[in-house]
PDB file of C-alpha atoms in Angstrom:
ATOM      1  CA  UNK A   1      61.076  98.462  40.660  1.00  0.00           C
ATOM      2  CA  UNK A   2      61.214  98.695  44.640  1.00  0.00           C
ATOM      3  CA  UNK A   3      58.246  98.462  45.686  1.00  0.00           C
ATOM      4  CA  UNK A   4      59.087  97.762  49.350  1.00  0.00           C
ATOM      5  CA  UNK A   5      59.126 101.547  50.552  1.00  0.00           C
ATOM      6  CA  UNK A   6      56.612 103.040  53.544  1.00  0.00           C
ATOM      7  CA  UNK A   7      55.572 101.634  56.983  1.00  0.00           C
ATOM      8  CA  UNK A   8      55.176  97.510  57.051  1.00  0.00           C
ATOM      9  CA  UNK A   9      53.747  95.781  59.870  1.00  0.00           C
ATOM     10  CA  UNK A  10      55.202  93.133  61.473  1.00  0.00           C
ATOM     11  CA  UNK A  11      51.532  91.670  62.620  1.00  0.00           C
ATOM     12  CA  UNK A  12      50.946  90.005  66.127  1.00  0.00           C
ATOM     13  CA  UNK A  13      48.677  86.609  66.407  1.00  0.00           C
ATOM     14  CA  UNK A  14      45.953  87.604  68.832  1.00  0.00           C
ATOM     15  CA  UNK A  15      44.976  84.725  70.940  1.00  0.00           C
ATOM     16  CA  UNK A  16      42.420  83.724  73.046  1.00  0.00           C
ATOM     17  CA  UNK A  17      42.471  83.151  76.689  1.00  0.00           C
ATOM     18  CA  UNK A  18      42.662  79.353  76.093  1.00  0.00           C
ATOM     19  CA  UNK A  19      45.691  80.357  74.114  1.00  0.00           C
ATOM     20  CA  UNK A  20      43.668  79.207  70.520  1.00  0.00           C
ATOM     21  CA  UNK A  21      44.235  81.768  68.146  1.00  0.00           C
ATOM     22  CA  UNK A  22      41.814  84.427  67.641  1.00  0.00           C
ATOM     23  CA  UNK A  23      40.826  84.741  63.607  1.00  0.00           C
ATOM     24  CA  UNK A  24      38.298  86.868  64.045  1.00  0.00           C
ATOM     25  CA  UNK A  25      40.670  89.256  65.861  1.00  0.00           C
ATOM     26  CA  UNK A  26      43.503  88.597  63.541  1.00  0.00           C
ATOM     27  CA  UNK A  27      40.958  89.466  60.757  1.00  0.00           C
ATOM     28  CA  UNK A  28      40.008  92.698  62.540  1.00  0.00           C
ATOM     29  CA  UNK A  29      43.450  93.850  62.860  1.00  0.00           C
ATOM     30  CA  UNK A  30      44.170  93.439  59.205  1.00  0.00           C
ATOM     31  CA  UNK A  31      41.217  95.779  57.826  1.00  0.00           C
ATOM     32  CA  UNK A  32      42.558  98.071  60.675  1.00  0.00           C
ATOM     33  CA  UNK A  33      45.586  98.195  58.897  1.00  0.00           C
ATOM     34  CA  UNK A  34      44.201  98.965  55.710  1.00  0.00           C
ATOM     35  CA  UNK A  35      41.843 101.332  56.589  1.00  0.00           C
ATOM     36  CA  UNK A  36      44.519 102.894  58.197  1.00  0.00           C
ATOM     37  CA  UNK A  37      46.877 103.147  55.524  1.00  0.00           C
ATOM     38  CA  UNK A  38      49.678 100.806  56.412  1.00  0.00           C
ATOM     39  CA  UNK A  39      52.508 100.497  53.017  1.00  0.00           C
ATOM     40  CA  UNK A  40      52.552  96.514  53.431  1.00  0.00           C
ATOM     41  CA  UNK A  41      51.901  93.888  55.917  1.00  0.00           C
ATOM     42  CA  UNK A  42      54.196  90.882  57.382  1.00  0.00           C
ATOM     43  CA  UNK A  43      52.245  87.619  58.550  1.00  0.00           C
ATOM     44  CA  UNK A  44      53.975  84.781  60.532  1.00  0.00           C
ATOM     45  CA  UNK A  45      57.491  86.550  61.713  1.00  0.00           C
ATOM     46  CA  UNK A  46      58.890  87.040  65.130  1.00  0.00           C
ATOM     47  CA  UNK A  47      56.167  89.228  66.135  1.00  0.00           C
ATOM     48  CA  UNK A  48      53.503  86.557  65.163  1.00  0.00           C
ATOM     49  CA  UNK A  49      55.072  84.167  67.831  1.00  0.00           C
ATOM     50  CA  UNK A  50      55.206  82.327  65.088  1.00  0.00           C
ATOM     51  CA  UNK A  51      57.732  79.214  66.001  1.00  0.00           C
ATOM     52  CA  UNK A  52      54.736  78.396  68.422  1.00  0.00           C
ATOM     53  CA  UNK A  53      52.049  77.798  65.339  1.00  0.00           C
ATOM     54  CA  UNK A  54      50.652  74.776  64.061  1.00  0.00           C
ATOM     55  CA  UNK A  55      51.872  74.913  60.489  1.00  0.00           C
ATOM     56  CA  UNK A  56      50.618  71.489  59.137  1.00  0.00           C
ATOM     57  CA  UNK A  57      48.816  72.004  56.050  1.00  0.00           C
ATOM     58  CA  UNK A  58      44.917  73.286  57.171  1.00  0.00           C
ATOM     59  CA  UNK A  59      47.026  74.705  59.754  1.00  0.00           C
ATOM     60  CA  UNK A  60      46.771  78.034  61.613  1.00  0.00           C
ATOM     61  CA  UNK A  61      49.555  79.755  59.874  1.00  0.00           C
ATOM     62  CA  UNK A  62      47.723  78.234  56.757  1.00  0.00           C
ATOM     63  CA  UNK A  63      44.461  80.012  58.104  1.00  0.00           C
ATOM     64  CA  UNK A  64      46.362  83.711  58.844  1.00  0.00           C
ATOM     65  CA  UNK A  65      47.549  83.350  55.422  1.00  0.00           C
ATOM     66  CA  UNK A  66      44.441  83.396  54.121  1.00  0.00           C
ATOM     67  CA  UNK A  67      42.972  85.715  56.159  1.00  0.00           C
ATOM     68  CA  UNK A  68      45.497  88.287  55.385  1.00  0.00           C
ATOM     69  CA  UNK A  69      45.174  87.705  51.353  1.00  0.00           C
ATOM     70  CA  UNK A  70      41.468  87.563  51.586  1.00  0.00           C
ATOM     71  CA  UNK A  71      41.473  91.165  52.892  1.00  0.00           C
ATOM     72  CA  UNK A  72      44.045  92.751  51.148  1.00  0.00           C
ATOM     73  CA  UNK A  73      42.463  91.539  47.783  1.00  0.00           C
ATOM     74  CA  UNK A  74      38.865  92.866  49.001  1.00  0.00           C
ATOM     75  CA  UNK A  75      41.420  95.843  49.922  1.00  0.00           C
ATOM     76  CA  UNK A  76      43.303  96.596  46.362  1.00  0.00           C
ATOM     77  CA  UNK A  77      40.138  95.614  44.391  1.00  0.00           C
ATOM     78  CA  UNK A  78      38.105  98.533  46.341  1.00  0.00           C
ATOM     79  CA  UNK A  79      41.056 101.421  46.428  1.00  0.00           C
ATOM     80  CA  UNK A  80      43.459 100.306  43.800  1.00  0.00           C
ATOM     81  CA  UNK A  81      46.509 100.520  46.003  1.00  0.00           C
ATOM     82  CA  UNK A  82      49.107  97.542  45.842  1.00  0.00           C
ATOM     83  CA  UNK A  83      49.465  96.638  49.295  1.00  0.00           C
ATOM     84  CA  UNK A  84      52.908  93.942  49.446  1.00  0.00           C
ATOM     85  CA  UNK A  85      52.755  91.051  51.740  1.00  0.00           C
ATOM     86  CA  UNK A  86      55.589  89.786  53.031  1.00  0.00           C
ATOM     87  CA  UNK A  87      55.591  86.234  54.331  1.00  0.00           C
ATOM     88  CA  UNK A  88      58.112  85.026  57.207  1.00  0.00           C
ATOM     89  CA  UNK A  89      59.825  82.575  55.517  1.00  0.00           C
ATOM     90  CA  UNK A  90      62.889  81.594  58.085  1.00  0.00           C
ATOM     91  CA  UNK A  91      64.365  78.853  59.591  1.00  0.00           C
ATOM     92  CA  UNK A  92      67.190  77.142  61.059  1.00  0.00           C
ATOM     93  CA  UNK A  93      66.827  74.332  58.851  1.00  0.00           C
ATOM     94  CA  UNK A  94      67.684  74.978  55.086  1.00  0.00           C
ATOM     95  CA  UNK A  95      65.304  72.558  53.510  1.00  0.00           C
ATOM     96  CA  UNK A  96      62.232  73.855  55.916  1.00  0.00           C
ATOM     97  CA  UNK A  97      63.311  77.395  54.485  1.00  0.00           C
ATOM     98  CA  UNK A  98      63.056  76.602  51.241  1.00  0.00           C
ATOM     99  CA  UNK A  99      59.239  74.536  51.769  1.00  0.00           C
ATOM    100  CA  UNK A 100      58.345  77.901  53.703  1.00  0.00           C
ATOM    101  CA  UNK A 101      59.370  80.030  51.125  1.00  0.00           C
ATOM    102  CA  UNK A 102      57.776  77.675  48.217  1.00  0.00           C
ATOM    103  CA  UNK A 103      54.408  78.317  50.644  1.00  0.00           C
ATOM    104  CA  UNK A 104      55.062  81.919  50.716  1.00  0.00           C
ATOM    105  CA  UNK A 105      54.971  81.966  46.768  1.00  0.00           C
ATOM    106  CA  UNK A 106      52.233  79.500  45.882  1.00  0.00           C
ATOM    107  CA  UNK A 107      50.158  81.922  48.192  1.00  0.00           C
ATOM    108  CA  UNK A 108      50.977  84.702  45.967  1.00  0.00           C
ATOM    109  CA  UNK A 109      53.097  86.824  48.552  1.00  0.00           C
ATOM    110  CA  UNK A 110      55.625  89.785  47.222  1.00  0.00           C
ATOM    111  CA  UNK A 111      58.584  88.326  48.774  1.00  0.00           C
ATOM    112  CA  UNK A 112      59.528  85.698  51.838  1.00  0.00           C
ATOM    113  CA  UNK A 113      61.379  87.004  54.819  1.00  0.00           C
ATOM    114  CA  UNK A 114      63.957  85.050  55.784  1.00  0.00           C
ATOM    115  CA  UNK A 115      66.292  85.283  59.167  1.00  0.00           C
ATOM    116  CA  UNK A 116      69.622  84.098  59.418  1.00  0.00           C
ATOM    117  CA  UNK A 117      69.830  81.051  60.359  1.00  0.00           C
ATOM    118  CA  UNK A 118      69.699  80.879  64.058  1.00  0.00           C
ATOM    119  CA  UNK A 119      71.464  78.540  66.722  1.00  0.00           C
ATOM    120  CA  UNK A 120      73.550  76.318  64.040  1.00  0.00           C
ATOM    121  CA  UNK A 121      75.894  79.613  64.138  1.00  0.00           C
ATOM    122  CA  UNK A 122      77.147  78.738  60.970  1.00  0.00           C
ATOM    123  CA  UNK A 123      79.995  79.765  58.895  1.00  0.00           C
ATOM    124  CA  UNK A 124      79.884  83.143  56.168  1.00  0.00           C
ATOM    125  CA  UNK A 125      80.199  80.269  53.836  1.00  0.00           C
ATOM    126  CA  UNK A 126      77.084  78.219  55.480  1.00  0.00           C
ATOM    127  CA  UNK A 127      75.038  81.802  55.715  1.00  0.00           C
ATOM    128  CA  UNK A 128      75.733  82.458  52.174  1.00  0.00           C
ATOM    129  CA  UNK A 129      74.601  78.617  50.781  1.00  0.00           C
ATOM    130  CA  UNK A 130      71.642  79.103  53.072  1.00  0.00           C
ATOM    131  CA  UNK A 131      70.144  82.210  50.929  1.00  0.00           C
ATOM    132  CA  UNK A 132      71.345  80.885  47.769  1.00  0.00           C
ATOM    133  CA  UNK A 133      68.864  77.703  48.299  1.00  0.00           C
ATOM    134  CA  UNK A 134      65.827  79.942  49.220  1.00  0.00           C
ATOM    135  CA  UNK A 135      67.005  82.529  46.395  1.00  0.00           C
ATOM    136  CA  UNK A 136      66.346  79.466  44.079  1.00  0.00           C
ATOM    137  CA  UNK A 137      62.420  78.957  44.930  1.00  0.00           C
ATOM    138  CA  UNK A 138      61.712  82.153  42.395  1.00  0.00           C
ATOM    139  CA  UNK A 139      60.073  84.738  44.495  1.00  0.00           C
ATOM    140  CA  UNK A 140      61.791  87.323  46.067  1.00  0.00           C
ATOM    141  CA  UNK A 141      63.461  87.376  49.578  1.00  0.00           C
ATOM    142  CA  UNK A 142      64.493  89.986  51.816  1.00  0.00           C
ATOM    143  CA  UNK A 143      67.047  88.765  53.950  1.00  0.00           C
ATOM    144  CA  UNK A 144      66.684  89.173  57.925  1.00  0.00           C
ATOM    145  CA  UNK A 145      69.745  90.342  59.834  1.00  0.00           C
ATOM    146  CA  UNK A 146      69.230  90.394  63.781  1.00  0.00           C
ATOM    147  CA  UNK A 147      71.921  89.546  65.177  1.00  0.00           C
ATOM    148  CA  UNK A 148      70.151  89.755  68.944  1.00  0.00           C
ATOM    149  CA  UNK A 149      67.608  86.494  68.117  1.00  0.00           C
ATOM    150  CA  UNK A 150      70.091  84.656  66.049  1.00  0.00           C
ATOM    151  CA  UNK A 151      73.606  85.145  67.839  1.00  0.00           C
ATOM    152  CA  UNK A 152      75.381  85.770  64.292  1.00  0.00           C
ATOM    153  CA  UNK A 153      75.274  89.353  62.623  1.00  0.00           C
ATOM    154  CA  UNK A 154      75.770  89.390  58.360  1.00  0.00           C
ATOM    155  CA  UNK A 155      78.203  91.769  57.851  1.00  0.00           C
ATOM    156  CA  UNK A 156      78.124  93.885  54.873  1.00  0.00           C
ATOM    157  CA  UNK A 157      80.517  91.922  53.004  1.00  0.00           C
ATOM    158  CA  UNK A 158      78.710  89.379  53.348  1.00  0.00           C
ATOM    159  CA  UNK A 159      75.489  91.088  52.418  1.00  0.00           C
ATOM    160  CA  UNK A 160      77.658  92.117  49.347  1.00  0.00           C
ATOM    161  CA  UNK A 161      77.968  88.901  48.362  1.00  0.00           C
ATOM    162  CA  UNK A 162      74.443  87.506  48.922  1.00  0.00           C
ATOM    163  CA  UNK A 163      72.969  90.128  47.190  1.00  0.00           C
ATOM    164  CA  UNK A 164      74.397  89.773  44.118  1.00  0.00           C
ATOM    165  CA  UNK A 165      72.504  85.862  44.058  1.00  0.00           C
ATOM    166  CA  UNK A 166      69.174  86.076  42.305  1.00  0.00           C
ATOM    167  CA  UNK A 167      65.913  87.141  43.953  1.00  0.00           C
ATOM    168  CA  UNK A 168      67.594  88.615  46.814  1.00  0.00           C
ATOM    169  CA  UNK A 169      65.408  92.475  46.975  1.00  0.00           C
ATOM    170  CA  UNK A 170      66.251  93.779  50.050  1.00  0.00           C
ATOM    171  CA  UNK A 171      67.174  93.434  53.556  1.00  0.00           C
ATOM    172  CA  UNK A 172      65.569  93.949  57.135  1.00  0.00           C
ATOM    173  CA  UNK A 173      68.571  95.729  59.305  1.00  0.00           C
ATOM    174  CA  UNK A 174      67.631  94.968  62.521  1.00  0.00           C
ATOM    175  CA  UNK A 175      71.760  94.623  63.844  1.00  0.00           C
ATOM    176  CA  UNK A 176      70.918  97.939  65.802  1.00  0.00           C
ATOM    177  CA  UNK A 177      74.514  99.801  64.309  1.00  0.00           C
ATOM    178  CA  UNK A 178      72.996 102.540  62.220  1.00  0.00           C
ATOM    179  CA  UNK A 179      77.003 102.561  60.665  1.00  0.00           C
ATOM    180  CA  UNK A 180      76.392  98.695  59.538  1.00  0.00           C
ATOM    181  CA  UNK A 181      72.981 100.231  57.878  1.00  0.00           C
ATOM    182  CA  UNK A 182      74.912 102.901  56.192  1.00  0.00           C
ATOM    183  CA  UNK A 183      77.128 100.592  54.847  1.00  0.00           C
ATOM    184  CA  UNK A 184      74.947  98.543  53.508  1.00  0.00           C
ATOM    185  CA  UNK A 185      73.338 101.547  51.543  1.00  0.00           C
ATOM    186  CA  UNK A 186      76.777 103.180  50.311  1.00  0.00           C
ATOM    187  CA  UNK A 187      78.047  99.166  49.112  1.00  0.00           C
ATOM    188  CA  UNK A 188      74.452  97.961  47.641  1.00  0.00           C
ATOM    189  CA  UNK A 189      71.578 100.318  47.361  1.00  0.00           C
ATOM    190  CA  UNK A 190      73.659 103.001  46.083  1.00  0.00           C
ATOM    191  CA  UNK A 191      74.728 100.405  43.450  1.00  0.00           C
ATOM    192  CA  UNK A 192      71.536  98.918  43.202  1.00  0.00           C
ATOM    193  CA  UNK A 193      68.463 101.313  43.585  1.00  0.00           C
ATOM    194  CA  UNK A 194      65.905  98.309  43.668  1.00  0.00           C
ATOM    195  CA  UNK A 195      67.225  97.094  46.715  1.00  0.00           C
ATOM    196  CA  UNK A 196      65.324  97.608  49.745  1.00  0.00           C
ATOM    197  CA  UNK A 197      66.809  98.460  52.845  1.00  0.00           C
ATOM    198  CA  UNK A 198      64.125  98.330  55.670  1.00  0.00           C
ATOM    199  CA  UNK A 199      64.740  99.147  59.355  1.00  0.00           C
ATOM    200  CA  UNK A 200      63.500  96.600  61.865  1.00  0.00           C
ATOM    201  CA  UNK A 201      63.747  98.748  64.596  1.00  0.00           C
ATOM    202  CA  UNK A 202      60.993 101.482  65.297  1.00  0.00           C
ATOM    203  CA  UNK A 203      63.030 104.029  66.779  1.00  0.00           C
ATOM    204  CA  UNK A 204      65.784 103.892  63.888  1.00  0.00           C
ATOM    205  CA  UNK A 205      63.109 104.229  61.378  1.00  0.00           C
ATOM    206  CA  UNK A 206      64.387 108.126  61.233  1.00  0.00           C
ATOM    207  CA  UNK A 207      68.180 107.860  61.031  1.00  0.00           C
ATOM    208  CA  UNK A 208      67.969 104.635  58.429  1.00  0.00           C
ATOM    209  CA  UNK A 209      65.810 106.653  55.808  1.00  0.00           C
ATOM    210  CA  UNK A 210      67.376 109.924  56.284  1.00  0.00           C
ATOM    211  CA  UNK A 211      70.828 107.855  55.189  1.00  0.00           C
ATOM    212  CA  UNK A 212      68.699 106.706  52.041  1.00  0.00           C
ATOM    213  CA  UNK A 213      66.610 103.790  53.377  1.00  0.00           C
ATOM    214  CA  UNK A 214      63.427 102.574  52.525  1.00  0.00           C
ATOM    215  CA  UNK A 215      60.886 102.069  55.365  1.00  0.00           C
ATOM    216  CA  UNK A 216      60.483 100.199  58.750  1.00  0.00           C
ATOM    217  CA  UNK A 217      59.213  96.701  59.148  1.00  0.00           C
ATOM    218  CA  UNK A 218      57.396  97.751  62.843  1.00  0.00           C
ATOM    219  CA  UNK A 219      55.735  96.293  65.843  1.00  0.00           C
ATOM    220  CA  UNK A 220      54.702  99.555  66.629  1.00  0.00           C
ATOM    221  CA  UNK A 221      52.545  99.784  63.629  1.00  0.00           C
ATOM    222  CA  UNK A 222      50.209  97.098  65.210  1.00  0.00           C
ATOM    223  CA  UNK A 223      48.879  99.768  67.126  1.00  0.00           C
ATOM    224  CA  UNK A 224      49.764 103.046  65.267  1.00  0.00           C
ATOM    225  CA  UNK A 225      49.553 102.142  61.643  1.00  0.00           C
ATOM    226  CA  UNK A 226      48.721 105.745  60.388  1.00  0.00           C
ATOM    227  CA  UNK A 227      51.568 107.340  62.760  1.00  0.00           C
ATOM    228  CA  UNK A 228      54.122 104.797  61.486  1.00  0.00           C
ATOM    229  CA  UNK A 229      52.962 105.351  57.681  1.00  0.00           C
ATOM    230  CA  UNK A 230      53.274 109.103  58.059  1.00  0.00           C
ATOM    231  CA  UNK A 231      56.241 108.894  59.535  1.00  0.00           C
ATOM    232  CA  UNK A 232      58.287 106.517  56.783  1.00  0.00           C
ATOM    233  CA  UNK A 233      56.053 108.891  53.876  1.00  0.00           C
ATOM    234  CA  UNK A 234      57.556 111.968  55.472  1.00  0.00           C
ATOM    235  CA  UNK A 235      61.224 110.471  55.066  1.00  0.00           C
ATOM    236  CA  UNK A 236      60.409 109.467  51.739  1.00  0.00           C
ATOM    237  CA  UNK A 237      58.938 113.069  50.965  1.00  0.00           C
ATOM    238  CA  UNK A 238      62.142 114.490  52.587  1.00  0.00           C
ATOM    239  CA  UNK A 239      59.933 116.438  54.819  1.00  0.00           C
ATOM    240  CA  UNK A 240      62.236 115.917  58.081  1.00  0.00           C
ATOM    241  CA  UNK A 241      60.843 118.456  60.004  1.00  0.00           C
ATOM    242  CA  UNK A 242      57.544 116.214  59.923  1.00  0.00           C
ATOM    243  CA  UNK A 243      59.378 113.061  60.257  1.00  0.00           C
ATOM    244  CA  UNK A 244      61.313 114.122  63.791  1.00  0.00           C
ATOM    245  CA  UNK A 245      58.064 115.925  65.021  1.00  0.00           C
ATOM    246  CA  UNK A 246      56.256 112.338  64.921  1.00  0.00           C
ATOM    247  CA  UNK A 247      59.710 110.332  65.769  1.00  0.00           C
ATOM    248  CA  UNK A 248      60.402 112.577  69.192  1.00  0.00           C
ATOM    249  CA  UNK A 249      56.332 112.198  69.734  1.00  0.00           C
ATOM    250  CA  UNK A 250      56.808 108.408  69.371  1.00  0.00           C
ATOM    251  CA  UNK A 251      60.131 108.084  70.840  1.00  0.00           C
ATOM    252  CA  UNK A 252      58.734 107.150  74.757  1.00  0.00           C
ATOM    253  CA  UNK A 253      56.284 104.388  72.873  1.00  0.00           C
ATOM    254  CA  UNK A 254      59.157 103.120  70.707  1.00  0.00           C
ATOM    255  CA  UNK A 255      61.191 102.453  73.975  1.00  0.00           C
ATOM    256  CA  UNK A 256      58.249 100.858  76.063  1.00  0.00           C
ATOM    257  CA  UNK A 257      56.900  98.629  73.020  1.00  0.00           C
ATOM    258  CA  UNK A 258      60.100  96.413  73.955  1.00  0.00           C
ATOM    259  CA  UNK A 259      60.568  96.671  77.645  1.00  0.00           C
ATOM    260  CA  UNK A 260      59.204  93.115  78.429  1.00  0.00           C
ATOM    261  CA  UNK A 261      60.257  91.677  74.980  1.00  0.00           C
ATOM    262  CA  UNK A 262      58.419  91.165  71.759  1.00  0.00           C
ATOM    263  CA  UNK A 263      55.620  90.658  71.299  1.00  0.00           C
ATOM    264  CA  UNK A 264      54.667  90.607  75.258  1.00  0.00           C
ATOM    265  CA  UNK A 265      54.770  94.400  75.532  1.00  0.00           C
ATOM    266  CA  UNK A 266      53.106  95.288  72.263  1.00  0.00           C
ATOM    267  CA  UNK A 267      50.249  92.577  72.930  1.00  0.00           C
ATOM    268  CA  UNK A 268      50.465  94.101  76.413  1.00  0.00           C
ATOM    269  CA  UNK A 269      49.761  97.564  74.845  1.00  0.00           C
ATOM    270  CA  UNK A 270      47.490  96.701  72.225  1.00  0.00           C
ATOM    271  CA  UNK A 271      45.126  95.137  75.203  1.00  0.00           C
ATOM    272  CA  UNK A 272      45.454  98.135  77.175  1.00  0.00           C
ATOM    273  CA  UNK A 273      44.048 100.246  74.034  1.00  0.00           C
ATOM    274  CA  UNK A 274      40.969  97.607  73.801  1.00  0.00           C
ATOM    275  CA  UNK A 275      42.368  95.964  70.337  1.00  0.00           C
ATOM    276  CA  UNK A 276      42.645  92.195  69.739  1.00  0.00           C
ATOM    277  CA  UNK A 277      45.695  90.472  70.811  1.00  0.00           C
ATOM    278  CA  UNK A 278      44.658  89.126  73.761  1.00  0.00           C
ATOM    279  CA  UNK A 279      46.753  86.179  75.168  1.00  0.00           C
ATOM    280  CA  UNK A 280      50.809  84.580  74.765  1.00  0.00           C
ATOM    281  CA  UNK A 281      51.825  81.069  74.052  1.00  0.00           C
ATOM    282  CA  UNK A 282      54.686  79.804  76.050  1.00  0.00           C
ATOM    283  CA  UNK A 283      57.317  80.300  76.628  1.00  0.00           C
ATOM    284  CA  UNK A 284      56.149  84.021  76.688  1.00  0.00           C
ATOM    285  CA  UNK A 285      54.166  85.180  79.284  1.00  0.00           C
ATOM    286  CA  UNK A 286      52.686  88.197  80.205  1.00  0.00           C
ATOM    287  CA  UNK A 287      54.820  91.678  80.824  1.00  0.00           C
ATOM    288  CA  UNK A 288      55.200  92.266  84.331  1.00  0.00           C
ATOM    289  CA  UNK A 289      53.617  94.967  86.515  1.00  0.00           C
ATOM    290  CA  UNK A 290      56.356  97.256  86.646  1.00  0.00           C
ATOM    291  CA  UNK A 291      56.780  97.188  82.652  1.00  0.00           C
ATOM    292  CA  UNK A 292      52.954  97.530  82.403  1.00  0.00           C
ATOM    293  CA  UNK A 293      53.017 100.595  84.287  1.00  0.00           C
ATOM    294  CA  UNK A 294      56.149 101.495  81.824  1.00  0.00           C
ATOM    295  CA  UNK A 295      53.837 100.866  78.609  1.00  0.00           C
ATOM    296  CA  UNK A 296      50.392 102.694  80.234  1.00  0.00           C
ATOM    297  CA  UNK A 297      52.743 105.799  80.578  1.00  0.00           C
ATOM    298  CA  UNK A 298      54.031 106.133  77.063  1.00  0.00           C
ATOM    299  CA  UNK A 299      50.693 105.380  75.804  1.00  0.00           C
ATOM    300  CA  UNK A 300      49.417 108.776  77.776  1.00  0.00           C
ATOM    301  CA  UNK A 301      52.979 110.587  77.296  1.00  0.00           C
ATOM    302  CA  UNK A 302      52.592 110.204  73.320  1.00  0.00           C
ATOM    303  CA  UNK A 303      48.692 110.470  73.275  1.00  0.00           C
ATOM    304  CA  UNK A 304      47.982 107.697  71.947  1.00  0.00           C
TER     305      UNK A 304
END
């Protein structure tokens, strides 16, 4: 059973101004997120800055971790809603992969994400060997494709081919073609209903599930968990009229959450709004005043 459908939230590490991070916040944000009814949540990916984290063991991705199981247990115990977690999992390394990925299912997680790995630019061949060593850890991985952080796209046949290697659930399309994301849910979903096919893009959320895909892994949702949960449960209740009413309302805030990068403008955003996030580790730095300006206007253009 899929049970990687809805609104997931690729969650930010607020910091403080000393550039420590900020649990407390971090902890704040989570319950937010439940209590605002987000499908599933993502600790330590892009959006968590997380290549900048101490991740010795006792370390602070160690410490977000916990935090984010702690609450979501409190979480299911009180409602009885499953709420996935979805660790980031990825590196250019294979054998760091597959320790990340152990980590991700000692701590109980759903599944690992996983990127392509980045900078090596290695072959389909070297792509392919990569997920079959993290498919062999025993917890399932959705595969990352985003082709603007790690220079190499996965094509579909490619995709084909590492999703028939066990473990693999699902992919987050992030390649920006909304053709490549049709593809991949005529050649595998369609053939394999259990196979989740999550946008990583906030504004294709719309077009990816209308075409028979399964949710959005968002930034957005750090600020607008409810908005991005109605949105993905409209698609998923085929009520489209509801789903474009709240995509055109979001469209202006889907734009400006990446004008200065990610996760500078969404930080930049959530500080504006008074919500943790706080401060950037290099080598990001804070948006600049021209895309702040950018961000304070789509905040008041889509009311939120």
């Amino acid at each position: 059973m899929n049970i990687f459908k809805g609104a997931f939230t690729a969650l930010i590490t607020p910091m403080n101004a000393d550039g420590t991070v900020d649990y407390e916040g971090f902890r704040s944000n989570v319950k937010f997120q439940l209590e605002q009814g987000i499908d599933g949540l993502v600790p330590l990916g892009t959006t968590a800055e997380t290549p900048t984290l101490d991740e010795k063991p006792g370390s602070e991705e160690d410490k977000i971790i916990e935090i984010v199981f702690d609450e979501v247990r409190k979480f299911e115990k009180t409602s009885g809603k499953k709420i996935p977690v979805i660790i980031g999992a990825g590196s250019n390394n294979t054998k760091d992969a597959v320790a990340y990925v152990d980590r991700a299912k000692k701590a109980g997680a759903d599944a690992a994400l996983v990127v392509t790995p980045y900078y090596n630019k290695p072959s389909k061949e070297g792509i392919y060997q990569h997920f079959a060593a993290v498919s062999k850890v025993g917890i399932p991985i959705i595969v990352y494709n985003i082709a603007g952080r790690t220079g190499l796209n996965i094509p579909t046949d490619l995709l084909v081919r590492i999703a028939e290697l066990p473990n693999i659930a699902g992919v987050k399309e992030a390649s920006g073609s909304v053709a490549q994301m049709m593809e991949v849910i005529g050649q595998i979903k369609n053939k394999k209903p259990d196979f989740a096919v999550l946008s990583g893009d906030d504004g294709l959320t719309l077009p990816l599930m209308a075409a028979g895909g399964d949710g959005i892994i968002s930034v957005a949702s750090n600020m607008i968990p409810k908005l991005m949960h109605d949105l993905a449960q409209a698609c998923l209740d085929n009520d489209y009229a509801k789903a474009r009413e709240i995509h055109y309302r979001l469209a202006p805030f889907f734009k400006a959450e990446f004008c200065d990068g990610n996760p500078s403008s969404i930080k930049y955003a959530m500080n504006f709004k008074g919500m943790p996030a706080g401060a950037l580790r290099l080598p990001l730095v804070e948006v600049t005043d021209a895309a702040k300006k950018t961000i304070e206007a789509a905040i008041k253009e889509c009311n939120l």
